[in-house]
PDB file of C-alpha atoms in Angstrom:
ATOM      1  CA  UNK J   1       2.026 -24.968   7.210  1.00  0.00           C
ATOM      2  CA  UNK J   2       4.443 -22.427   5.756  1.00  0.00           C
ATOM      3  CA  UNK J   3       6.475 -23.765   2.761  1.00  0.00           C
ATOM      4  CA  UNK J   4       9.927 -21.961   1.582  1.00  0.00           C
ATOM      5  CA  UNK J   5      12.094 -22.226  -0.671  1.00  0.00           C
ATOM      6  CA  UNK J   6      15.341 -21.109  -0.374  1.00  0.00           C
ATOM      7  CA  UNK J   7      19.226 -21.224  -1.003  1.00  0.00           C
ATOM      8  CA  UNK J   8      22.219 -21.399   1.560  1.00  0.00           C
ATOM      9  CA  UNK J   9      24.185 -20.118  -1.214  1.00  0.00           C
ATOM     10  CA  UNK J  10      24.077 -23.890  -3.310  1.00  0.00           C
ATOM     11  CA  UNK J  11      21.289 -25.384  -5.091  1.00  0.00           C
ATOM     12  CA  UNK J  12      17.648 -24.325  -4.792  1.00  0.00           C
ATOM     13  CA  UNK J  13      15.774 -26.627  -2.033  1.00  0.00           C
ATOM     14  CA  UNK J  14      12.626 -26.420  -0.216  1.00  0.00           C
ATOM     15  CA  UNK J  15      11.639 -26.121   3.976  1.00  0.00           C
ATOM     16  CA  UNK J  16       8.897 -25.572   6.404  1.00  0.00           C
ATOM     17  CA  UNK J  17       9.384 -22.854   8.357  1.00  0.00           C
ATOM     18  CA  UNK J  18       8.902 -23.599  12.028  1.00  0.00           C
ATOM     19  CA  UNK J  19       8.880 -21.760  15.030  1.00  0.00           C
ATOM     20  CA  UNK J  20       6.279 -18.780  16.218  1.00  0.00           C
ATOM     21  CA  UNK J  21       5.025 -16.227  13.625  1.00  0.00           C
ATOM     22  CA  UNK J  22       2.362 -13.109  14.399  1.00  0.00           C
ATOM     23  CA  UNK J  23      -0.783 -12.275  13.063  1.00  0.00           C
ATOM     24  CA  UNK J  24       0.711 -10.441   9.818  1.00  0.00           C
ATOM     25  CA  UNK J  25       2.728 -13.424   9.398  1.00  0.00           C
ATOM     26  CA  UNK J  26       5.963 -11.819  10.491  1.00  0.00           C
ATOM     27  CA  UNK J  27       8.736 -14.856  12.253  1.00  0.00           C
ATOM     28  CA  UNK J  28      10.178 -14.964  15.144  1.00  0.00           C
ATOM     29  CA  UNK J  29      13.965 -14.306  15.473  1.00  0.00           C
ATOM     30  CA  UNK J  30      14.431 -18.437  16.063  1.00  0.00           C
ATOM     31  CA  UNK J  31      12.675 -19.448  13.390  1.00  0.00           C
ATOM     32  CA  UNK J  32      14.218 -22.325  11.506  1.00  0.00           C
ATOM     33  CA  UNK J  33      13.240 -24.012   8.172  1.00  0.00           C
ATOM     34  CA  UNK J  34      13.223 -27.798   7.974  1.00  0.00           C
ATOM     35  CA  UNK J  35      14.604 -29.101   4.992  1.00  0.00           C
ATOM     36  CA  UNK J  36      12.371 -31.097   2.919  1.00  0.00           C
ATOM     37  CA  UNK J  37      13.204 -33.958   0.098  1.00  0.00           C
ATOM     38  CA  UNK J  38      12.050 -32.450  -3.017  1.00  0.00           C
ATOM     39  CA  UNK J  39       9.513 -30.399  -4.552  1.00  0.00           C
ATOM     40  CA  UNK J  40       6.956 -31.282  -1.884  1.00  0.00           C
ATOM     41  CA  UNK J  41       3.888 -29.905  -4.898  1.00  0.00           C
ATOM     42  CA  UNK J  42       5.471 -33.143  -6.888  1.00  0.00           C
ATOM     43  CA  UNK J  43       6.591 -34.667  -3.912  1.00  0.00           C
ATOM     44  CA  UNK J  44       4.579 -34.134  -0.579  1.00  0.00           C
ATOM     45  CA  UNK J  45       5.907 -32.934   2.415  1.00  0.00           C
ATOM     46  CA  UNK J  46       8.845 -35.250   3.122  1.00  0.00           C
ATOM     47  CA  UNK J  47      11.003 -34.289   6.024  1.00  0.00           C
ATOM     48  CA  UNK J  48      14.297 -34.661   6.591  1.00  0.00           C
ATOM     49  CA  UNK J  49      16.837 -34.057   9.093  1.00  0.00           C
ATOM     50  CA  UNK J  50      18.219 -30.801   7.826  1.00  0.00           C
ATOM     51  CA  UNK J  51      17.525 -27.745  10.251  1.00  0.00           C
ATOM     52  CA  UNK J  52      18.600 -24.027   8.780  1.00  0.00           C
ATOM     53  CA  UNK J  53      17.864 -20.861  10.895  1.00  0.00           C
ATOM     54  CA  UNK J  54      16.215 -18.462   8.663  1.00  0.00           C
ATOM     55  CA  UNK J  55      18.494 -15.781   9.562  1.00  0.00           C
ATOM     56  CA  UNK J  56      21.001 -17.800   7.667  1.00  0.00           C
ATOM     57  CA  UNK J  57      19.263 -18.282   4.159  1.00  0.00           C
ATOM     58  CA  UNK J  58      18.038 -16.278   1.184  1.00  0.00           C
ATOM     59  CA  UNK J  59      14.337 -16.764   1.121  1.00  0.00           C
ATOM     60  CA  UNK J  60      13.701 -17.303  -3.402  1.00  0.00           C
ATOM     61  CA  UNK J  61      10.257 -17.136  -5.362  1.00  0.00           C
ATOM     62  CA  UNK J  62       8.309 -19.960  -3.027  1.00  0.00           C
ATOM     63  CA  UNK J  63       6.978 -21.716  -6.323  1.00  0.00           C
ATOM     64  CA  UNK J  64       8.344 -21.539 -10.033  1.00  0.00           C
ATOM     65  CA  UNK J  65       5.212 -21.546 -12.300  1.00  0.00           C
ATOM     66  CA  UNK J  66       5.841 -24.463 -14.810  1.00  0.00           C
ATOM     67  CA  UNK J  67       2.745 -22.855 -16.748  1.00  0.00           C
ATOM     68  CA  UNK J  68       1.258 -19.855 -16.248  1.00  0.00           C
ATOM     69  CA  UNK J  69       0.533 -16.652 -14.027  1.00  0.00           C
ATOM     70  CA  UNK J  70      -3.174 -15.934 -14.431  1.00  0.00           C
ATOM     71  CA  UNK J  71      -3.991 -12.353 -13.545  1.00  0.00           C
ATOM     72  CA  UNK J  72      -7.304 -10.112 -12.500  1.00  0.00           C
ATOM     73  CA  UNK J  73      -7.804  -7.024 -13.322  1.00  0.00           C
ATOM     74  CA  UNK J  74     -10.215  -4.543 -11.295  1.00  0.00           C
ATOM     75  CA  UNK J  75     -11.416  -6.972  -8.537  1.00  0.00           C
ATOM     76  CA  UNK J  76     -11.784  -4.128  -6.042  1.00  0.00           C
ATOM     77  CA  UNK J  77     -14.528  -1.475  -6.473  1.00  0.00           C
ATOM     78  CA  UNK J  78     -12.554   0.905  -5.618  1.00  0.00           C
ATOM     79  CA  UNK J  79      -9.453   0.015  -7.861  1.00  0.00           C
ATOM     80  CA  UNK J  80     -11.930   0.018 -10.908  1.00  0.00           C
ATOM     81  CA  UNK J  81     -12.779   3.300  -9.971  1.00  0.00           C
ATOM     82  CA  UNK J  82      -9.634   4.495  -9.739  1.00  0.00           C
ATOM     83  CA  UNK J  83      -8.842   3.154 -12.696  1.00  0.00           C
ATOM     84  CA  UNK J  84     -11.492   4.921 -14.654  1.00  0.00           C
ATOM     85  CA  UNK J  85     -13.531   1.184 -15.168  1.00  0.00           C
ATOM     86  CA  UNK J  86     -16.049  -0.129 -14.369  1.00  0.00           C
ATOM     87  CA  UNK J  87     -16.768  -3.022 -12.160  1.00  0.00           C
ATOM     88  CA  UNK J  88     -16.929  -6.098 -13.863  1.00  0.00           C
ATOM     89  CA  UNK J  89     -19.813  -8.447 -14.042  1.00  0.00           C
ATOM     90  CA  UNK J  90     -17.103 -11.464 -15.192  1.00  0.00           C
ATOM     91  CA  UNK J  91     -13.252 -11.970 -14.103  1.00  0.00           C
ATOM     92  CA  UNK J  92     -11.103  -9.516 -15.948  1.00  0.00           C
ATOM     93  CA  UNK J  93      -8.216 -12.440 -16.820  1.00  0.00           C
ATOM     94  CA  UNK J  94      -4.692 -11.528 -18.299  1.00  0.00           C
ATOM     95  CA  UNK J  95      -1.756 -13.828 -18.580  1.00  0.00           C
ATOM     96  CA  UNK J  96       2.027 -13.107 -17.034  1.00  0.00           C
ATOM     97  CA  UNK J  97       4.877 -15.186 -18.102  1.00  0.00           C
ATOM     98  CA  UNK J  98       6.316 -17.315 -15.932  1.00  0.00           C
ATOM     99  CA  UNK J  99       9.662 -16.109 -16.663  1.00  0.00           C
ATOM    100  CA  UNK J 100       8.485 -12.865 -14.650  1.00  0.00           C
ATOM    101  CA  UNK J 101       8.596 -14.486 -11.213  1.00  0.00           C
ATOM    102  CA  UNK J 102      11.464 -13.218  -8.773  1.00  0.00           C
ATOM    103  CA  UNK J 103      11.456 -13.710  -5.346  1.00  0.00           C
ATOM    104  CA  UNK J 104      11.819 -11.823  -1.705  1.00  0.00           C
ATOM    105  CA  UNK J 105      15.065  -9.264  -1.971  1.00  0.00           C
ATOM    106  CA  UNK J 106      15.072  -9.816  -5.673  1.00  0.00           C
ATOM    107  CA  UNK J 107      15.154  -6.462  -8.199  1.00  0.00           C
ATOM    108  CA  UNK J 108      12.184  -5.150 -10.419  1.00  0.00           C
ATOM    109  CA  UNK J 109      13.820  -3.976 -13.131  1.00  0.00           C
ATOM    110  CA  UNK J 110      12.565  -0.434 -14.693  1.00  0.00           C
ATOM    111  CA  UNK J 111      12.394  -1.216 -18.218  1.00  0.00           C
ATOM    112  CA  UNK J 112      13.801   1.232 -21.345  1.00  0.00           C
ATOM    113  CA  UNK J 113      10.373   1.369 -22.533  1.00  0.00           C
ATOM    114  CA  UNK J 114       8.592   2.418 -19.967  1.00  0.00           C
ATOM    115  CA  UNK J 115       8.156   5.689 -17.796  1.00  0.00           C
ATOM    116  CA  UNK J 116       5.538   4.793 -15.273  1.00  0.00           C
ATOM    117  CA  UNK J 117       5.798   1.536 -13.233  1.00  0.00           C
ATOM    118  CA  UNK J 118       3.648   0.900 -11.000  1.00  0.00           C
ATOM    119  CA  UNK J 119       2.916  -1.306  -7.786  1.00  0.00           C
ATOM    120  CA  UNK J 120       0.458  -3.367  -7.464  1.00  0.00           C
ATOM    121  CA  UNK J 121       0.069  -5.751  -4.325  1.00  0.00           C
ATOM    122  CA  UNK J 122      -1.998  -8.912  -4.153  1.00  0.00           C
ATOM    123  CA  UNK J 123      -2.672 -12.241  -2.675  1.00  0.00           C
ATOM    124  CA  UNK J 124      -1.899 -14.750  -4.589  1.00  0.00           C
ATOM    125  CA  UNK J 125      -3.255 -18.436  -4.836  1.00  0.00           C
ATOM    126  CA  UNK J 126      -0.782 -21.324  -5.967  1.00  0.00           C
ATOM    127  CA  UNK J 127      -2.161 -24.534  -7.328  1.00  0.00           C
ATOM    128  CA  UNK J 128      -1.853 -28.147  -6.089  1.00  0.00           C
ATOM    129  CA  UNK J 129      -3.056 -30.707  -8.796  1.00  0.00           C
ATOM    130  CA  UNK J 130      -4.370 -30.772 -12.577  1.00  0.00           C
ATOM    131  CA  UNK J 131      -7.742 -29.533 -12.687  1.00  0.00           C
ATOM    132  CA  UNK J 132     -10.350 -28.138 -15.415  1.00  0.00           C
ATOM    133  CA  UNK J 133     -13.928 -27.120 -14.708  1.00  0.00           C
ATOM    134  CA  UNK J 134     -13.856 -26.448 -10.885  1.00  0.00           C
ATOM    135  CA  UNK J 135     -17.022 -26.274  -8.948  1.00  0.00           C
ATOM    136  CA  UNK J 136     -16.615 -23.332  -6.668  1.00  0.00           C
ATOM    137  CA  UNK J 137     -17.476 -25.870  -3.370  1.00  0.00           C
ATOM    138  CA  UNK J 138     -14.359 -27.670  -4.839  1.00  0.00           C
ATOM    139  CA  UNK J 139     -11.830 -25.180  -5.283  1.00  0.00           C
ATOM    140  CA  UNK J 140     -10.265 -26.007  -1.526  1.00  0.00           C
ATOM    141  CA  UNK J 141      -9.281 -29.478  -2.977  1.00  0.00           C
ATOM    142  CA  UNK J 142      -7.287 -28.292  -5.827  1.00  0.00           C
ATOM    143  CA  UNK J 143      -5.001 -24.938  -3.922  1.00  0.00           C
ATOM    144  CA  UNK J 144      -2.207 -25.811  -2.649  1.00  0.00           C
ATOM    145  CA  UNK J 145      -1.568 -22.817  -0.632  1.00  0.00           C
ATOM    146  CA  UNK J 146      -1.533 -19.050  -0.946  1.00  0.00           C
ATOM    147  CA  UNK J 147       1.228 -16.096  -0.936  1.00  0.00           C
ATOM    148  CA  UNK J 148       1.943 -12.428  -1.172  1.00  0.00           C
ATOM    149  CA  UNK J 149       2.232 -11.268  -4.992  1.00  0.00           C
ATOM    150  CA  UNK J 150       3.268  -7.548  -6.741  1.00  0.00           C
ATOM    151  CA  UNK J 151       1.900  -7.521  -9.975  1.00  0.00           C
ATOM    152  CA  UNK J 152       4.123  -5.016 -11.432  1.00  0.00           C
ATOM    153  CA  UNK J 153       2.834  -3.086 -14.091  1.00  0.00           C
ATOM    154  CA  UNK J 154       4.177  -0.983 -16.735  1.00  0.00           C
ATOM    155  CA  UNK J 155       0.585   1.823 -16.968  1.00  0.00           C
ATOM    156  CA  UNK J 156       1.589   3.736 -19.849  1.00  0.00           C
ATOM    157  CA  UNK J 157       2.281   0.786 -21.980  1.00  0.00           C
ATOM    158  CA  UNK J 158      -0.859  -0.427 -20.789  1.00  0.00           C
ATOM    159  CA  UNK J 159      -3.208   2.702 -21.739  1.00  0.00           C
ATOM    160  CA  UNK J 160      -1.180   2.325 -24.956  1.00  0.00           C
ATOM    161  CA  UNK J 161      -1.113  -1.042 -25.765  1.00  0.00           C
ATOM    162  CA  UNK J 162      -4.995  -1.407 -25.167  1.00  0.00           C
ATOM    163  CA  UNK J 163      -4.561  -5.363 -23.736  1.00  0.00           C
ATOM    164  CA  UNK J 164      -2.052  -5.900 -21.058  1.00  0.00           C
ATOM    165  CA  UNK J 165       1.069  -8.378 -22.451  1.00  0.00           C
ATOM    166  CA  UNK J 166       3.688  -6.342 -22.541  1.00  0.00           C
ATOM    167  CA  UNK J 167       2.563  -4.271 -20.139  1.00  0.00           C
ATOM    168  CA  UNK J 168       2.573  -6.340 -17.300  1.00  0.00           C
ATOM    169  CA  UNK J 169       5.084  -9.116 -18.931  1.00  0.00           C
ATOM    170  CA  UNK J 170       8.444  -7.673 -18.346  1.00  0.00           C
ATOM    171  CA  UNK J 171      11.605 -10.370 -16.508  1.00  0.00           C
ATOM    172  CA  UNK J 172      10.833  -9.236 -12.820  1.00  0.00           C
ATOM    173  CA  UNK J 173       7.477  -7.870 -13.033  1.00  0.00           C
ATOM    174  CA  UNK J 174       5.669 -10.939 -10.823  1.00  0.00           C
ATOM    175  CA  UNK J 175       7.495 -11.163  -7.399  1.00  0.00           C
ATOM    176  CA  UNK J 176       6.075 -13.567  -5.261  1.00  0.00           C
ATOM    177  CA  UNK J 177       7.207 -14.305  -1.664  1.00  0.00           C
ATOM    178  CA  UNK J 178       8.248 -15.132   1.121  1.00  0.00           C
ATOM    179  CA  UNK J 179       6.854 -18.634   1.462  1.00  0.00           C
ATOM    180  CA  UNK J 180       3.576 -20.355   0.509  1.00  0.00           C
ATOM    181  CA  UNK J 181       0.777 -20.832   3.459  1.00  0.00           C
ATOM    182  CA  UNK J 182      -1.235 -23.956   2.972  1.00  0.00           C
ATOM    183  CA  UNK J 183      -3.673 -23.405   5.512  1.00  0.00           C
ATOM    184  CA  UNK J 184      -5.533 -19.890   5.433  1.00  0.00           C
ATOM    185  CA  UNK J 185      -8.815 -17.926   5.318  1.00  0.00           C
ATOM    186  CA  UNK J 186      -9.153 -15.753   2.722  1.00  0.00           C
ATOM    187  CA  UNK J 187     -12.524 -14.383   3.224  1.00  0.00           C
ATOM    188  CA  UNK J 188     -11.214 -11.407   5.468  1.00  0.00           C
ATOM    189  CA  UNK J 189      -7.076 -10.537   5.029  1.00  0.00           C
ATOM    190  CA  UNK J 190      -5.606  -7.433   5.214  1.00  0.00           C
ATOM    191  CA  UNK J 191      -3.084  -6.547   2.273  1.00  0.00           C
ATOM    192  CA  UNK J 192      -0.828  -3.656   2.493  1.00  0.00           C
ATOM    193  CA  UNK J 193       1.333  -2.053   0.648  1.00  0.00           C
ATOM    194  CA  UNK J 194       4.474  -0.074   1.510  1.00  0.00           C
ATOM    195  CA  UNK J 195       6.616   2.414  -0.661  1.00  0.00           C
ATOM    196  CA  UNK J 196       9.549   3.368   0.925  1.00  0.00           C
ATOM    197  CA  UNK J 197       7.902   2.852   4.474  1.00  0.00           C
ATOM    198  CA  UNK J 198       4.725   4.541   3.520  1.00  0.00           C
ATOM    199  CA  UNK J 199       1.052   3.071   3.117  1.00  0.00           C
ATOM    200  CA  UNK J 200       0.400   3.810  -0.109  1.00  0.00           C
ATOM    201  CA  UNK J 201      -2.291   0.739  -0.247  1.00  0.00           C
ATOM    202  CA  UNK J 202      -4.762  -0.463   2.572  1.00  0.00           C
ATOM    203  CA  UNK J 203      -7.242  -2.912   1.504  1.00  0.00           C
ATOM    204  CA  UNK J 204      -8.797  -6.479   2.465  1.00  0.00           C
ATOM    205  CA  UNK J 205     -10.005  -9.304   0.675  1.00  0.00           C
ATOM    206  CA  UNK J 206     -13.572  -8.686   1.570  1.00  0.00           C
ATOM    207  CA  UNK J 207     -13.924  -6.280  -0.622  1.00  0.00           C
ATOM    208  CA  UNK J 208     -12.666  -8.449  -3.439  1.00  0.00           C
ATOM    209  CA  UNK J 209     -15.467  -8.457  -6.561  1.00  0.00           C
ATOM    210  CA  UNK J 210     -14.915 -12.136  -7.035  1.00  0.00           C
ATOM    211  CA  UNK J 211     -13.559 -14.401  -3.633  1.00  0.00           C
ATOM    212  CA  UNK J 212     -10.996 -17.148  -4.572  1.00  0.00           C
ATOM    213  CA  UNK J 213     -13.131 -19.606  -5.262  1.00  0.00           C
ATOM    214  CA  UNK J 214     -15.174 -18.005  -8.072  1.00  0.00           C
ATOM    215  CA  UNK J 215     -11.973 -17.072  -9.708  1.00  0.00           C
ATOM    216  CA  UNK J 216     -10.075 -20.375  -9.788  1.00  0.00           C
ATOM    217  CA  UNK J 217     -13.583 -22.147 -10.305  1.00  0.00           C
ATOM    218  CA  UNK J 218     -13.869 -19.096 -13.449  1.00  0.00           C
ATOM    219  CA  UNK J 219     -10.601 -19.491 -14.465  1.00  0.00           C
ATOM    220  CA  UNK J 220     -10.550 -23.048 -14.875  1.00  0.00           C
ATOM    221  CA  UNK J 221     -13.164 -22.906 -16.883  1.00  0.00           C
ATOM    222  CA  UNK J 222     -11.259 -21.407 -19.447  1.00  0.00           C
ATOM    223  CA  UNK J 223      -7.778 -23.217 -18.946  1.00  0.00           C
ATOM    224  CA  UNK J 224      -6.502 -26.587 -17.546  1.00  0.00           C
ATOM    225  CA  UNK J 225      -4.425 -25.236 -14.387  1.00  0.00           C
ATOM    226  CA  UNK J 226      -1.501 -27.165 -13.414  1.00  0.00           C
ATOM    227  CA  UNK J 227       0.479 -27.771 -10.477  1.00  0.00           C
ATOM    228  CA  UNK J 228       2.652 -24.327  -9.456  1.00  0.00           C
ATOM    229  CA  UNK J 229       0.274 -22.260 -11.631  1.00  0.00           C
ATOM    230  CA  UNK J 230      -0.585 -19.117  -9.645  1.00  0.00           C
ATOM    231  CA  UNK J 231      -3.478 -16.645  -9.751  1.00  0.00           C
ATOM    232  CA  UNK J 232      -3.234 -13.460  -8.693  1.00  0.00           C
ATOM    233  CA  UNK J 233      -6.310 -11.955  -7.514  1.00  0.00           C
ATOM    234  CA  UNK J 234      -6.492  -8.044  -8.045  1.00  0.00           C
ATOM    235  CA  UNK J 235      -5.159  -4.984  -6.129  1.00  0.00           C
ATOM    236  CA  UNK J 236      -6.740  -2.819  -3.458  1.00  0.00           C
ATOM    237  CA  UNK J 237      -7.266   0.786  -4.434  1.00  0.00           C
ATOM    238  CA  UNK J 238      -3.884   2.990  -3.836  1.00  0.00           C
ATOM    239  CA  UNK J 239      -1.826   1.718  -7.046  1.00  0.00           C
ATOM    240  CA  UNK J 240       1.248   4.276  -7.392  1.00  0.00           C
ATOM    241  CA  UNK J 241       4.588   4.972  -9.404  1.00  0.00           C
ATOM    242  CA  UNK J 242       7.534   3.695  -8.142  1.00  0.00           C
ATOM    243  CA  UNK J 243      11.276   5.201  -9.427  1.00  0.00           C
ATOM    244  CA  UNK J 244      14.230   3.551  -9.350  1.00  0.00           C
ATOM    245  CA  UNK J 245      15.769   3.324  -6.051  1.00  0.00           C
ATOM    246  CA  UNK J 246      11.960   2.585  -4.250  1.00  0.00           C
ATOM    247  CA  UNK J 247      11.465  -0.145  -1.953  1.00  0.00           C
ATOM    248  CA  UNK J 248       8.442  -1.238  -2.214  1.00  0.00           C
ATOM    249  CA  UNK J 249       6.976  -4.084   0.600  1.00  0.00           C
ATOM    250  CA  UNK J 250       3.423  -6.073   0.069  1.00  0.00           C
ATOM    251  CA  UNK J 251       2.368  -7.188   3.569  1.00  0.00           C
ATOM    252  CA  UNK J 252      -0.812  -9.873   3.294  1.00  0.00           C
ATOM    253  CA  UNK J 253      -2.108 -10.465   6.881  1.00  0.00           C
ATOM    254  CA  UNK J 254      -1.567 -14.284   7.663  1.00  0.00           C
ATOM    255  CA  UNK J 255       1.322 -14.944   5.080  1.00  0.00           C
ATOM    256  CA  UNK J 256       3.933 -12.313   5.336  1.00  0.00           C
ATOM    257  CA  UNK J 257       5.755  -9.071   3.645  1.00  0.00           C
ATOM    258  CA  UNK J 258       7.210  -9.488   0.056  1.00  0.00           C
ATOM    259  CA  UNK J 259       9.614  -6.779  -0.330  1.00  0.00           C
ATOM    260  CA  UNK J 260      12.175  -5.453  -3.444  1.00  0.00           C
ATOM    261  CA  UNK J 261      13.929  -2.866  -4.951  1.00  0.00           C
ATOM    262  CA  UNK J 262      13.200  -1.011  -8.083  1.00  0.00           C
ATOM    263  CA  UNK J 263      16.748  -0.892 -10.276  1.00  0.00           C
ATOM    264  CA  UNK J 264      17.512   0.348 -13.866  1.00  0.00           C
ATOM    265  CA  UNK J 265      17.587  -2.081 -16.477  1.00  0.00           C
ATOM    266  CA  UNK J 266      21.003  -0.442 -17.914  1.00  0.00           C
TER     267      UNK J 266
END
């Protein structure tokens, strides 16, 4: 089940989207979304009535963290390398605020402090219930779903700041998008990334260090995870500079494309 939320230009509300989609993730020209009664994380999935063709709404950030955006760092071999790490022999975990998610179509904003921003695309797990001290074997029963993630990233404030806060804490610097899928594999996805219509990363979740269920089994470990909280879990090799003006699109096979602009913050 895909899970949206959108606007029709009123308030915030959340669908299913129905209707044929392809092996990247990518809908049909008649796809619709049907409306649900509230927040079905809070709620369930409650239908109603209420058909919208996709075509006809804006798409917003599928889930609002009410907590947290947990983040790994150098969960790819080849990222770490690139990177000038090493691989690590524990989850590398950093914390974004949830005032940095935006949505599909929404701007990064290039901030006055910065002169090298970077890309970073990711899957990204959201999850369902209140949990603490996960058993890996157990993790299924407490994700709600999974979708595409950019963990923007602000490098030179990064090399300078030592630990990664501000770097990777700006207003805009977590888009998430376009909807949430409920029902995938993860052991095997394909995640892209696209700057201005070229592959700049090519990876796939087999190569991840840790799967998804070591790092929200890890990760709960450390923290209570709530409902909406999302983990993202680490970037293929290929991270780049984007400039303001850059389009940059995340493709995870199986979910979708995230895409957004990069705009001055002045």
């Amino acid at each position: 089940m895909r899970i949206a939320r959108f606007t029709t230009g009123d308030e915030p509300q959340y669908g299913v989207v129905t209707g044929d989609v392809d092996d990247l993730g990518i809908p049909a020209d008649d796809t619709v979304l049907v409306g649900l009664a509230g927040d079905p994380l809070y709620v369930g999935v409650q239908l109603t009535d209420t058909e919208v063709p996709l075509s006809d709404v804006r798409l917003l950030a599928p889930v609002l963290p009410r907590s947290k955006v947990v983040g790994i760092g150098r969960n790819y071999a080849a990222h770490a390398a690139e990177m000038g790490g090493d691989v690590p022999t524990e989850p590398l975990m950093f914390l974004k605020p949830n005032t940095s998610v935006v949505g599909p179509g929404d701007p990064v904003f290039y901030p006055r402090q910065s002169h090298e921003l970077h890309y970073e695309g990711e899957l990204a797990v959201v999850i369902g219930r209140i949990c603490r001290d996960v058993a890996p074997e157990r993790v299924a029963d407490v994700v709600y779903g999974y979708t595409v993630g950019n963990d923007v990233t602000a490098r030179d404030l990064q090399r300078g700041d030592v630990q990664f806060t501000r770097a990777k804490g700006f207003d805009s610097f977590c888009p998430l998008g376009p909807w949430i899928e409920t029902d995938l594999d993860t052991s095997d996805l394909r995640v892209t990334t696209h700057l201005n219509g070229d592959v700049v990363q090519d990876g796939r979740t087999k190569d991840m260090v840790f799967d998804v269920a070591t790092l929200v089994s890890y990760v709960s470990s450390v923290m209570t995870l709530l409902p909406g909280d999302v983990i993202l879990t680490g970037t293929p090799e290929g991270v780049g500079p984007m400039q303001v003006g850059d389009e940059v699109e995340v493709t995870v096979a199986g979910i979708g494309s995230l895409t957004n602009k990069v705009v001055s913050r002045d």
